[in-house]
PDB file of C-alpha atoms in Angstrom:
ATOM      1  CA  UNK A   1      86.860  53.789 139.939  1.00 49.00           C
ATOM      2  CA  UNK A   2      89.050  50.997 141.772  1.00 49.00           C
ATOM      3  CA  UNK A   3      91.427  50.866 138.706  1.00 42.00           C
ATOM      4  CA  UNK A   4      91.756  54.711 138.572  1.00 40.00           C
ATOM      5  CA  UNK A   5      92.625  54.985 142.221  1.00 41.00           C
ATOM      6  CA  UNK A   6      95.268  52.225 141.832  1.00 40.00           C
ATOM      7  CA  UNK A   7      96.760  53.994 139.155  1.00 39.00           C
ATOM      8  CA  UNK A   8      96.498  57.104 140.833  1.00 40.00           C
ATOM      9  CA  UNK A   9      98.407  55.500 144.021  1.00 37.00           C
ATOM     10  CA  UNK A  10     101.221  53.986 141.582  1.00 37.00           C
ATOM     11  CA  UNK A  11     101.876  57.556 140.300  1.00 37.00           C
ATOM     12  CA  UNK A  12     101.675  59.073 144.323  1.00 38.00           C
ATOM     13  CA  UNK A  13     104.209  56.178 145.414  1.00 37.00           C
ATOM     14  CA  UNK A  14     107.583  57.472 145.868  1.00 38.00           C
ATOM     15  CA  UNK A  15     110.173  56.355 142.832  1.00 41.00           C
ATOM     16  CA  UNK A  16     113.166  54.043 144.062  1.00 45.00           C
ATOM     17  CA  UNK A  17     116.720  55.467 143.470  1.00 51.00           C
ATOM     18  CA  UNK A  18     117.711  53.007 141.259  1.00 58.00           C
ATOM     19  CA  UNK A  19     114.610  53.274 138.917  1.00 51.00           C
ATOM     20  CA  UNK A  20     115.586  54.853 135.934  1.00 82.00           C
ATOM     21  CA  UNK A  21     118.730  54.250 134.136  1.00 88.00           C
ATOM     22  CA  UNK A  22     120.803  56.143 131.375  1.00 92.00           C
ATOM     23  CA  UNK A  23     120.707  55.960 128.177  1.00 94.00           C
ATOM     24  CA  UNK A  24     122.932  54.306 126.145  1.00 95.00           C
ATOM     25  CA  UNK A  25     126.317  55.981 125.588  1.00 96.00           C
ATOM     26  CA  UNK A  26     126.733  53.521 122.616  1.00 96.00           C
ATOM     27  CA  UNK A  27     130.261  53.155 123.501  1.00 95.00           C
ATOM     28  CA  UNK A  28     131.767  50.715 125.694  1.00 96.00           C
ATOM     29  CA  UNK A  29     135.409  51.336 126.541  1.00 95.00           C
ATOM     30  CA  UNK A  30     135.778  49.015 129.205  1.00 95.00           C
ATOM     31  CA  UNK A  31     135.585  46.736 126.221  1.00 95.00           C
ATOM     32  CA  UNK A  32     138.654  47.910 124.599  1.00 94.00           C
ATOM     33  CA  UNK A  33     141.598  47.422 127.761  1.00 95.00           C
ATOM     34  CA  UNK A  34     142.728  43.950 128.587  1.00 94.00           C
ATOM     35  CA  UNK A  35     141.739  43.044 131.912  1.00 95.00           C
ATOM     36  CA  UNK A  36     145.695  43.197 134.000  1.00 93.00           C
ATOM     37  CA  UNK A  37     147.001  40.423 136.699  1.00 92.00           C
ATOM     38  CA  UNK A  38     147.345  42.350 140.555  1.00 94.00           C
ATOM     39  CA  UNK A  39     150.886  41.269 141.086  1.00 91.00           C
ATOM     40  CA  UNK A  40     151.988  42.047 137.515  1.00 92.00           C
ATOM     41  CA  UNK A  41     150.487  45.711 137.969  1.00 94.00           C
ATOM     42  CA  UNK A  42     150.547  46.919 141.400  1.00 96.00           C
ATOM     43  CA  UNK A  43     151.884  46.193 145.101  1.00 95.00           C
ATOM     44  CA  UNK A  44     150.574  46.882 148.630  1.00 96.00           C
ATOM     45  CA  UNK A  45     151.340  49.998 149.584  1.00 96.00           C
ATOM     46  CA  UNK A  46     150.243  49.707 153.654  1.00 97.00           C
ATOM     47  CA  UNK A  47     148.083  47.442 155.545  1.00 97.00           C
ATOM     48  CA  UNK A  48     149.585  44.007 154.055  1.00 96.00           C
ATOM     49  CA  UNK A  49     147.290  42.351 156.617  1.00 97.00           C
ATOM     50  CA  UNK A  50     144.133  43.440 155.748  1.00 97.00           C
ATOM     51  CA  UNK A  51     144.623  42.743 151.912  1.00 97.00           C
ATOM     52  CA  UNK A  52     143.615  39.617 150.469  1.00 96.00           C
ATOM     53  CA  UNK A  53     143.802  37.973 146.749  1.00 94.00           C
ATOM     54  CA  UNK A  54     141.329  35.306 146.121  1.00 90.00           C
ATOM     55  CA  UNK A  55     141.822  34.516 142.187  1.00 81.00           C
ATOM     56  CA  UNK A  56     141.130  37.891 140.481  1.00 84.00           C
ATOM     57  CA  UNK A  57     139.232  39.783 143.318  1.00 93.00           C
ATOM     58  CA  UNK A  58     141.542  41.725 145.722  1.00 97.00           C
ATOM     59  CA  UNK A  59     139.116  42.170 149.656  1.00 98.00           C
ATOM     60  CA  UNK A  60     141.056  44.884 151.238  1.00 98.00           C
ATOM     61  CA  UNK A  61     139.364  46.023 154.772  1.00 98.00           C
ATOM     62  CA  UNK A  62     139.459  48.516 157.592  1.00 98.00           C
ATOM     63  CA  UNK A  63     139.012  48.000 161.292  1.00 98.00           C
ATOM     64  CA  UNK A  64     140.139  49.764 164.569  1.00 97.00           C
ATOM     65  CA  UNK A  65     143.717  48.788 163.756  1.00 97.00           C
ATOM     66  CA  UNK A  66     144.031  49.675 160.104  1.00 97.00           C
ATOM     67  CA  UNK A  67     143.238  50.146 156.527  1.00 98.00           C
ATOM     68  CA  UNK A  68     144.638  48.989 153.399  1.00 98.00           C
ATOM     69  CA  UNK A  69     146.010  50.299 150.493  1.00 98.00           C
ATOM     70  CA  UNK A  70     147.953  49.037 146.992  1.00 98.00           C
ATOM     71  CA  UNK A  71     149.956  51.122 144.303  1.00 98.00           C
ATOM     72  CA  UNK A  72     150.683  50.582 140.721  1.00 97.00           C
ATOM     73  CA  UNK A  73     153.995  49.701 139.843  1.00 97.00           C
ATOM     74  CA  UNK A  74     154.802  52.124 137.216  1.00 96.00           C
ATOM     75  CA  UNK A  75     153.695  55.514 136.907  1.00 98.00           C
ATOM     76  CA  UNK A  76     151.764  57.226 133.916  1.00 98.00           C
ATOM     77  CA  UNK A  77     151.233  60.278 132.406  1.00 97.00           C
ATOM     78  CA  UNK A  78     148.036  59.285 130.238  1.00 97.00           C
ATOM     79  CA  UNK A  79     146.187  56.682 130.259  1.00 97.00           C
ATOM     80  CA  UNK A  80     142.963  54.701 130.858  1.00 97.00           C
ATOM     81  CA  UNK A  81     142.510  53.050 134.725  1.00 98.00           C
ATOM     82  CA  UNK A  82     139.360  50.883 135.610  1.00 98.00           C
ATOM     83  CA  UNK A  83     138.553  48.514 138.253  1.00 98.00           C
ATOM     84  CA  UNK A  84     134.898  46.792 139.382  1.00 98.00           C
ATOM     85  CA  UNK A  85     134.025  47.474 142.296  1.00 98.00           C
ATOM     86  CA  UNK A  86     131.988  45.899 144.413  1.00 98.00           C
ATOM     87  CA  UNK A  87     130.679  48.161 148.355  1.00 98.00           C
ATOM     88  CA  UNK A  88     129.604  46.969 151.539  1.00 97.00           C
ATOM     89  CA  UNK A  89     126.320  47.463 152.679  1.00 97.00           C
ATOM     90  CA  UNK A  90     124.851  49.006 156.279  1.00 97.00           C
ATOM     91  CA  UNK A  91     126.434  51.384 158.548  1.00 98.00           C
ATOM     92  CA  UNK A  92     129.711  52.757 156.542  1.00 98.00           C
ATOM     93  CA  UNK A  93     129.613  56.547 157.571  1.00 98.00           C
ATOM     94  CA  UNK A  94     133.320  57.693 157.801  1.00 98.00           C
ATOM     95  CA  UNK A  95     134.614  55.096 155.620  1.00 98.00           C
ATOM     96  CA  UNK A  96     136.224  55.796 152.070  1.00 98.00           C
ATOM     97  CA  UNK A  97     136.809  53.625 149.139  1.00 98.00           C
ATOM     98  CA  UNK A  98     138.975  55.137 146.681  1.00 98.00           C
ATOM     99  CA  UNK A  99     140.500  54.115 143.257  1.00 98.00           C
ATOM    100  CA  UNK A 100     142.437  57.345 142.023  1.00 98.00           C
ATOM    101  CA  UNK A 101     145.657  58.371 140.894  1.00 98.00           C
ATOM    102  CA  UNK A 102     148.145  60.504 142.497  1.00 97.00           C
ATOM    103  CA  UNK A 103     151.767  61.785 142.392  1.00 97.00           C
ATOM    104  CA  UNK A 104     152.073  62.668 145.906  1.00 95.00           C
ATOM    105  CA  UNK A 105     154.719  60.531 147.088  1.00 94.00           C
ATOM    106  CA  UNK A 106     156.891  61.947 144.082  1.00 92.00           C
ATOM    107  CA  UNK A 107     156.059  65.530 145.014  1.00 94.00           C
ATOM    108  CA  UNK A 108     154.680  65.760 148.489  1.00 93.00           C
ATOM    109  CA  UNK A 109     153.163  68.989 149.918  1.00 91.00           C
ATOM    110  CA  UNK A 110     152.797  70.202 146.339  1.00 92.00           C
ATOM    111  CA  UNK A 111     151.264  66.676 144.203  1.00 95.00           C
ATOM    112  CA  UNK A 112     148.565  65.942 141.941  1.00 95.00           C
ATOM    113  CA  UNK A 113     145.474  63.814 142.008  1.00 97.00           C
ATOM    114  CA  UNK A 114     142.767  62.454 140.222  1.00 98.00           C
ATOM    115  CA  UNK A 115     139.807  60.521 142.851  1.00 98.00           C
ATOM    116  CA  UNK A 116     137.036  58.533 142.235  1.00 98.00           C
ATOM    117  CA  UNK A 117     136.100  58.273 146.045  1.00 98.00           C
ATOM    118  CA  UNK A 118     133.082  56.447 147.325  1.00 98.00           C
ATOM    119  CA  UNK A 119     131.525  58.562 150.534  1.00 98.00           C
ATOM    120  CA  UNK A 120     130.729  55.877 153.530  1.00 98.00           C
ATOM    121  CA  UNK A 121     126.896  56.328 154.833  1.00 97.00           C
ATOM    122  CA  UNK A 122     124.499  55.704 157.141  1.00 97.00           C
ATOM    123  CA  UNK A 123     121.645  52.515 157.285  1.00 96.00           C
ATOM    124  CA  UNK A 124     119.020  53.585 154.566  1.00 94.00           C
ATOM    125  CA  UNK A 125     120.741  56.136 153.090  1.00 96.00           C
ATOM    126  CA  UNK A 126     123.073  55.882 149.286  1.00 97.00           C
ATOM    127  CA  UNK A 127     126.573  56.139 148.825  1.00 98.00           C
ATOM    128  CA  UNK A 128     127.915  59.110 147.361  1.00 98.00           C
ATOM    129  CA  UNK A 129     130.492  58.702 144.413  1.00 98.00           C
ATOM    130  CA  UNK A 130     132.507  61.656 144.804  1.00 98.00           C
ATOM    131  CA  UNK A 131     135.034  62.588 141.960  1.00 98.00           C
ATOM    132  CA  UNK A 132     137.820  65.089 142.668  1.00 97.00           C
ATOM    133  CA  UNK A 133     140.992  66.959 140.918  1.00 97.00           C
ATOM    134  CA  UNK A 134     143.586  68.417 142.667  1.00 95.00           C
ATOM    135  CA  UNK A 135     146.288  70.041 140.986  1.00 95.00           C
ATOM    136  CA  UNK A 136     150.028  71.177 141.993  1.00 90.00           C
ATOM    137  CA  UNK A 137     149.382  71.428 145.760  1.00 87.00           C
ATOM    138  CA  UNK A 138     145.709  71.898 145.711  1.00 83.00           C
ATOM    139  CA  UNK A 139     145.236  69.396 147.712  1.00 80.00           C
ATOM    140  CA  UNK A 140     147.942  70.484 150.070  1.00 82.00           C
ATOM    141  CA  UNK A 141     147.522  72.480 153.277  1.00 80.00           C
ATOM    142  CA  UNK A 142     144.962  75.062 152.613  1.00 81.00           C
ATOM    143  CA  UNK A 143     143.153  72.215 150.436  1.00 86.00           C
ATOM    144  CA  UNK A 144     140.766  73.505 147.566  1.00 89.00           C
ATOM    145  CA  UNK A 145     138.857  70.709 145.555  1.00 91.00           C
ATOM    146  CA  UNK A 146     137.148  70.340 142.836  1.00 96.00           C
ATOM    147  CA  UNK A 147     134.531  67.584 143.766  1.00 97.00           C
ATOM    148  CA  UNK A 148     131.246  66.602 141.874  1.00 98.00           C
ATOM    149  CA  UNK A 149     129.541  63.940 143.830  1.00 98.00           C
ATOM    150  CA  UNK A 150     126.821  62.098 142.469  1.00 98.00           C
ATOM    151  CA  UNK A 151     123.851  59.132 143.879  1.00 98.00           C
ATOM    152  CA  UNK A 152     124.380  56.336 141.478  1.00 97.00           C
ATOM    153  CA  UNK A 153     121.384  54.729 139.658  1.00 97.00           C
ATOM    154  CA  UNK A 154     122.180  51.512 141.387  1.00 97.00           C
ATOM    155  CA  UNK A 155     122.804  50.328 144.373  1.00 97.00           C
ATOM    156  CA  UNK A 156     127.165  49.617 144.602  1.00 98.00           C
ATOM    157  CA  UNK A 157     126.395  46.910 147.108  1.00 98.00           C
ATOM    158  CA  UNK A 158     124.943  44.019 145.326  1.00 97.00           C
ATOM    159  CA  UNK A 159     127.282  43.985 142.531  1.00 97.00           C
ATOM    160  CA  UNK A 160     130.734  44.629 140.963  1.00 97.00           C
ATOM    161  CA  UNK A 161     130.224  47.739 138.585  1.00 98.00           C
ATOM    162  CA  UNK A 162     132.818  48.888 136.798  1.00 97.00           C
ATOM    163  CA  UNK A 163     134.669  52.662 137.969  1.00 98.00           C
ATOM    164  CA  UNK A 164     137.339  54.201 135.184  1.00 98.00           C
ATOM    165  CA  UNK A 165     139.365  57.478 135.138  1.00 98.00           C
ATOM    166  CA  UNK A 166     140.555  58.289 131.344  1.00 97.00           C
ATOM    167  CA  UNK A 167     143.488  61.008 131.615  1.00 97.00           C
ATOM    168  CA  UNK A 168     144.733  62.481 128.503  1.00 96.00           C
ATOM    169  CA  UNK A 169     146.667  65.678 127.797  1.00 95.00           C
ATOM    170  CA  UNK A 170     143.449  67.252 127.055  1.00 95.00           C
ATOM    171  CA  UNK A 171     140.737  65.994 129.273  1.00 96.00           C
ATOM    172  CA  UNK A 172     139.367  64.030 132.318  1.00 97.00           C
ATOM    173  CA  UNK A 173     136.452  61.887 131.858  1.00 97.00           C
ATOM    174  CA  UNK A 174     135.426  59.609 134.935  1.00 98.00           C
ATOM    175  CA  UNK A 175     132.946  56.393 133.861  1.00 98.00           C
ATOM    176  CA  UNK A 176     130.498  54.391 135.341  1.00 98.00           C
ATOM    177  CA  UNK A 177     129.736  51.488 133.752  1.00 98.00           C
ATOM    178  CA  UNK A 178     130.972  53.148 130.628  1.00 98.00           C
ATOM    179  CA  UNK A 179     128.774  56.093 131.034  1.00 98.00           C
ATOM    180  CA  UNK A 180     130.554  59.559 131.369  1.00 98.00           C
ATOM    181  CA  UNK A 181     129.485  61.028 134.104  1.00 98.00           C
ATOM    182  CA  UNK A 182     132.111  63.818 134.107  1.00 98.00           C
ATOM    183  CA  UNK A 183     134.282  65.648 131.861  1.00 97.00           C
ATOM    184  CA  UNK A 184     136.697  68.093 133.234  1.00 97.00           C
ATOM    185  CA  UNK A 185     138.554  69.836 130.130  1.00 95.00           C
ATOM    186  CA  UNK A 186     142.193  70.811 129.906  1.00 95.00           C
ATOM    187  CA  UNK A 187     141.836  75.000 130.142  1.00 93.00           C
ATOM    188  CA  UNK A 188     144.982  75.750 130.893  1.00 92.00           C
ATOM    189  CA  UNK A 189     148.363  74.244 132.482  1.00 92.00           C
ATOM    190  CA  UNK A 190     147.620  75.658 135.881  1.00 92.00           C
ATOM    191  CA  UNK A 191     144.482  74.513 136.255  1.00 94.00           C
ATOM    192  CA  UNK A 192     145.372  70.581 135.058  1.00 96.00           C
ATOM    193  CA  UNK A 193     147.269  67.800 135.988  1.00 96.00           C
ATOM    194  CA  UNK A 194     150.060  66.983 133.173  1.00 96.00           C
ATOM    195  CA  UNK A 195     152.893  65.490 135.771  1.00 97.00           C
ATOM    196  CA  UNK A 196     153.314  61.615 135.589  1.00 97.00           C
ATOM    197  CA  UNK A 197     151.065  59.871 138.454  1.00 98.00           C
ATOM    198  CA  UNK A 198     150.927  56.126 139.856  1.00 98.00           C
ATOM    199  CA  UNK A 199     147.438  54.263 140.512  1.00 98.00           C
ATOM    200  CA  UNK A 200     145.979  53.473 143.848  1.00 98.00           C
ATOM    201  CA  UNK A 201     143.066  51.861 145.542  1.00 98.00           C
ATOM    202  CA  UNK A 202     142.671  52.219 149.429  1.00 98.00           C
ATOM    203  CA  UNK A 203     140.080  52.134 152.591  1.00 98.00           C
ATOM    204  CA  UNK A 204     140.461  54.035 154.887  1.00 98.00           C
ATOM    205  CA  UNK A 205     139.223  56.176 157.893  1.00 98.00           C
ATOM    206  CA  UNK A 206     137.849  59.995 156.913  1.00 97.00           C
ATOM    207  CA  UNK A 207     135.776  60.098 159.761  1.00 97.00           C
ATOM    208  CA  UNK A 208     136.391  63.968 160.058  1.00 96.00           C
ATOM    209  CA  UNK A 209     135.150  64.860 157.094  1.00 94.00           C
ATOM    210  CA  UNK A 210     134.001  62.006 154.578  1.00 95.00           C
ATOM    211  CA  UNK A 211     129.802  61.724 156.282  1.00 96.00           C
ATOM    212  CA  UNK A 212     127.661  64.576 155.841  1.00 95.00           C
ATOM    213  CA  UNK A 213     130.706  66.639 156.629  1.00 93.00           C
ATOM    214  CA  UNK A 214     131.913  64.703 159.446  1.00 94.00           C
ATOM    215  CA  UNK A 215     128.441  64.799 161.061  1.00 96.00           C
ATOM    216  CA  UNK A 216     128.792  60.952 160.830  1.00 96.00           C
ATOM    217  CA  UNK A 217     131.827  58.768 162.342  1.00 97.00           C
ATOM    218  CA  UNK A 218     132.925  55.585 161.502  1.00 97.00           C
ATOM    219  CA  UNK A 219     131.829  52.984 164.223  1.00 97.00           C
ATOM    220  CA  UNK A 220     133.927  50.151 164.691  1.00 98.00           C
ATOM    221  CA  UNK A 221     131.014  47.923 166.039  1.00 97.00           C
ATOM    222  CA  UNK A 222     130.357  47.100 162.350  1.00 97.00           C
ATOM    223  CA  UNK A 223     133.905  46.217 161.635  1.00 97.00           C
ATOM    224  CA  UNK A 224     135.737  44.685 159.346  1.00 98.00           C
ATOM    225  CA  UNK A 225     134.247  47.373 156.648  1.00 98.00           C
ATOM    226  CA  UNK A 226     135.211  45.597 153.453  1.00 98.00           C
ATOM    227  CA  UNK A 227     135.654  46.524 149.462  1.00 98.00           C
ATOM    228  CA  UNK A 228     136.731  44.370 146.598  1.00 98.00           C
ATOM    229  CA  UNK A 229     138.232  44.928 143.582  1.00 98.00           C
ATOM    230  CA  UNK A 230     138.724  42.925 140.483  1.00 97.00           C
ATOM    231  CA  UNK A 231     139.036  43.784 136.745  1.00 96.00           C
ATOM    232  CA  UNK A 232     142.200  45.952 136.544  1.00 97.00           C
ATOM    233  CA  UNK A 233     142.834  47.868 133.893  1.00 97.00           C
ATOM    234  CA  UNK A 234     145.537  50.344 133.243  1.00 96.00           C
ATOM    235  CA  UNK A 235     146.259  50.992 129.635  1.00 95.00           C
ATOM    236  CA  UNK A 236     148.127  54.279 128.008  1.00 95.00           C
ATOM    237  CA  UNK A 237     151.176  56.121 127.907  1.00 97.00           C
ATOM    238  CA  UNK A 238     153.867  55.083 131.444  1.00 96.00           C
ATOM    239  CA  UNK A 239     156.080  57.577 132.247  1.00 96.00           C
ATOM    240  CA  UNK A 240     158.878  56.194 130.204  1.00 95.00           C
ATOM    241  CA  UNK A 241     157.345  55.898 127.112  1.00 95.00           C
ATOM    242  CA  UNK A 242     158.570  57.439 124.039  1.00 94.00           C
ATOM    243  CA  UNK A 243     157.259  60.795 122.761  1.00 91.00           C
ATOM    244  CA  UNK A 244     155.703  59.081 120.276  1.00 94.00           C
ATOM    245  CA  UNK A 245     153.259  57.373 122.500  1.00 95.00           C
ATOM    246  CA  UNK A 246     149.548  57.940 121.937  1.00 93.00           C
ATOM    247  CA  UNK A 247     146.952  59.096 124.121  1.00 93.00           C
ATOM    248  CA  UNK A 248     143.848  56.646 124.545  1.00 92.00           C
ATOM    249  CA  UNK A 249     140.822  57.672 124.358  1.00 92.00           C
ATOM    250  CA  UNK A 250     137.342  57.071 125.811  1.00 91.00           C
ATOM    251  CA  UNK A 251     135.398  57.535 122.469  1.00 91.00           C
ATOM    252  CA  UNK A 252     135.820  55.737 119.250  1.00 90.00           C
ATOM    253  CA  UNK A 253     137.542  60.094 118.367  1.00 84.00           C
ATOM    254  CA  UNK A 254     141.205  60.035 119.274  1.00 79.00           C
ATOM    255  CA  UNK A 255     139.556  62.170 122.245  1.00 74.00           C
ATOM    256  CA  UNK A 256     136.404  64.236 123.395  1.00 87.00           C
ATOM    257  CA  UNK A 257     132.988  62.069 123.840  1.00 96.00           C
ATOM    258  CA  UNK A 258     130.277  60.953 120.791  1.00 96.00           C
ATOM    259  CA  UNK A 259     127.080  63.257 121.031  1.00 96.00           C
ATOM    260  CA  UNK A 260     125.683  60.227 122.585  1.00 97.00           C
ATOM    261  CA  UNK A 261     128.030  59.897 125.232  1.00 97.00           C
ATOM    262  CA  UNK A 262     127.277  64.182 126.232  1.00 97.00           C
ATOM    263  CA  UNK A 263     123.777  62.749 126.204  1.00 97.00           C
ATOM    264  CA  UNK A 264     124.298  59.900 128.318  1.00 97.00           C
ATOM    265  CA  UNK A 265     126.474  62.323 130.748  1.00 97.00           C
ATOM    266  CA  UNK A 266     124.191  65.328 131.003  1.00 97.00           C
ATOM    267  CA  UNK A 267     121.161  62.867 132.013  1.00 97.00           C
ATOM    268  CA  UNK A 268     123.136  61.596 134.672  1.00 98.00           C
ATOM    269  CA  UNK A 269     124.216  64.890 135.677  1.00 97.00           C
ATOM    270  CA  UNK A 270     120.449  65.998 136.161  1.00 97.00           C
ATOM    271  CA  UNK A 271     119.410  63.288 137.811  1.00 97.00           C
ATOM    272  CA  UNK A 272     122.094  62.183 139.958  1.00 97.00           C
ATOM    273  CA  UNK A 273     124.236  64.382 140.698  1.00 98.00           C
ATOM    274  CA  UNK A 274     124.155  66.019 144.346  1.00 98.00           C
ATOM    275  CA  UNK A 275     127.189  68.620 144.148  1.00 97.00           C
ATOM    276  CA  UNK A 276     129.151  70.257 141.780  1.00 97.00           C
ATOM    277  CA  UNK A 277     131.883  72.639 143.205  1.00 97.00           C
ATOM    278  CA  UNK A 278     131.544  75.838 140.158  1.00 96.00           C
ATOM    279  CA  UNK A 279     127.916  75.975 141.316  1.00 96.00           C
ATOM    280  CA  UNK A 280     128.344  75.985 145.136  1.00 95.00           C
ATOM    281  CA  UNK A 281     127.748  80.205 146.429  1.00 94.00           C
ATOM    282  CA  UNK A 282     130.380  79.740 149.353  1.00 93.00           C
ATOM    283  CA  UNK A 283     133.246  78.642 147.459  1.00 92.00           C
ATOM    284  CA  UNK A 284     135.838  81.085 146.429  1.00 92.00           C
ATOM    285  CA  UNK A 285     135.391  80.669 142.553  1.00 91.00           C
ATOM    286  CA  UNK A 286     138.630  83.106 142.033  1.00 91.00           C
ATOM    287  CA  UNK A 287     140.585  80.101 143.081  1.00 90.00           C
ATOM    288  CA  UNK A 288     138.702  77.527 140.252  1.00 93.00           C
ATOM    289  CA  UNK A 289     139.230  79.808 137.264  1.00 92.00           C
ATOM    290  CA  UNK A 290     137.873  76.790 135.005  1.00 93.00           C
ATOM    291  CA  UNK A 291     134.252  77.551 136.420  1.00 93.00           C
ATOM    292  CA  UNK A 292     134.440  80.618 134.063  1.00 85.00           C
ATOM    293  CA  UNK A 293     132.685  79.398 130.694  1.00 72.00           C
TER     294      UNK A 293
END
């Protein structure tokens, strides 16, 4: 009777967010890019001061007086772009971490973008990896996303894990740890990114928005809030490549994803993801045509 009851209280006991994994994808892309040097790639873009290269790891950091951000030096228009990333733990709410790519200095008011953008929080509560297109001004002034935010399996804070955008002519697929957690499919030119775009990484202050809505500010008592980088990769077709230049791809396929890669994706897509914009009743699904199957 003793036994049964503990076995009874082990199934009653509420599960830990970072109990079950994925399964396999049974591809590992990270595996094919060569890992890039910082200076040879990129460049601060703003907040020199609160940037700092220690070996291979890049600490960038936010406090009352300002963020940070860096920039690839040349621009793409395909390609495969990874970094680890590694979060800081407590009291974040308001802060973002992004790694994303972006034409918007090229063709502001009107640009292009691509985010994987980690959601600050609240003590006790995760982080929410949000992923994001915007496309020809979508982004711009009357702003309309197209976010899918997700609860990762693990928690970001205790390790590096690695965070990858693949960008072809035909498809967006963001990884986690090589897992495909989104696809977004070319449908049509309006509705996809094809202009060149540069890489960045930032942190910065979306305390108006980036919390439960903005229900959550940042709160500079628990400054500096930190985030470091290491394991750059950005492999594929630059901007001045010849026509000839071939896509890369995130499967062993010269593009799309193994069966076993959509089953890796769609499990974490049941289980951890928290939002998906072509599901959500009060958006205006006129203005996301590629909701319509």
């Amino acid at each position: 009777m003793a036994l049964f009851l503990f076995l009874l209280l082990i199934l009653m006991a509420p599960s830990s967010s970072y109990a079950y994994w994925p399964p396999s994808p049974g591809y590992w892309p990270s595996s094919k890019f060569r890992t890039m040097n910082f200076y040879k790639g990129f460049r601060n873009l703003w907040g020199p001061q609160h940037q700092r290269l220690d070996q291979t790891a890049l600490t960038i950091w936010l406090d009352r007086t300002s963020g940070s951000g860096f920039k690839s030096v040349r621009p793409f228009r395909s390609g495969y772009f990874e970094a680890s990333i590694r979060l800081q733990p407590g009291y974040t709410a308001g802060v973002i971490t992004a790694f994303y790519l972006s034409n918007n200095e090229a063709h502001p008011g009107f640009h292009d973008e691509v985010d994987i953008e980690f959601l600050g929080t609240t003590f006790g509560k995760p982080y929410t990896l949000q992923t994001n297109v915007y496309v020809r001004g979508s982004g711009d002034g009357k702003i309309i996303g197209r976010e899918m935010k997700f609860h990762l399996w693990f928690d970001p804070t205790k390790d590096f894990h690695h965070y990858a955008i693949l960008w072809s002519p035909k498809e967006i697929i963001f990884l986690v740890d090589d897992v495909p957690i989104r696809r977004y499919p070319r449908k049509s030119a309006a509705t996809f990114p094809l202009r060149p775009m540069w890489l960045y990484g930032s942190i910065w202050d979306a305390s108006s928005w980036a919390t439960e809505d903005g229900k959550y500010k940042a709160d500079y008592r628990y400054q500096p809030f930190v985030a470091r980088y290491t394991n750059f990769k950005a492999a594929g077709c630059t901007a001045y490549a010849p026509s000839w230049c071939r896509p890369v791809s995130a499967s062993p396929y010269r593009g799309g994803l193994t069966r076993q890669q959509h089953r890796a994706m769609r499990w974490v897509q049941a289980h951890h993801m928290v939002y998906n914009y072509c599901k959500d009743p009060k958006r205006n699904h006129a203005l996301t045509p590629e909701c319509r199957r």
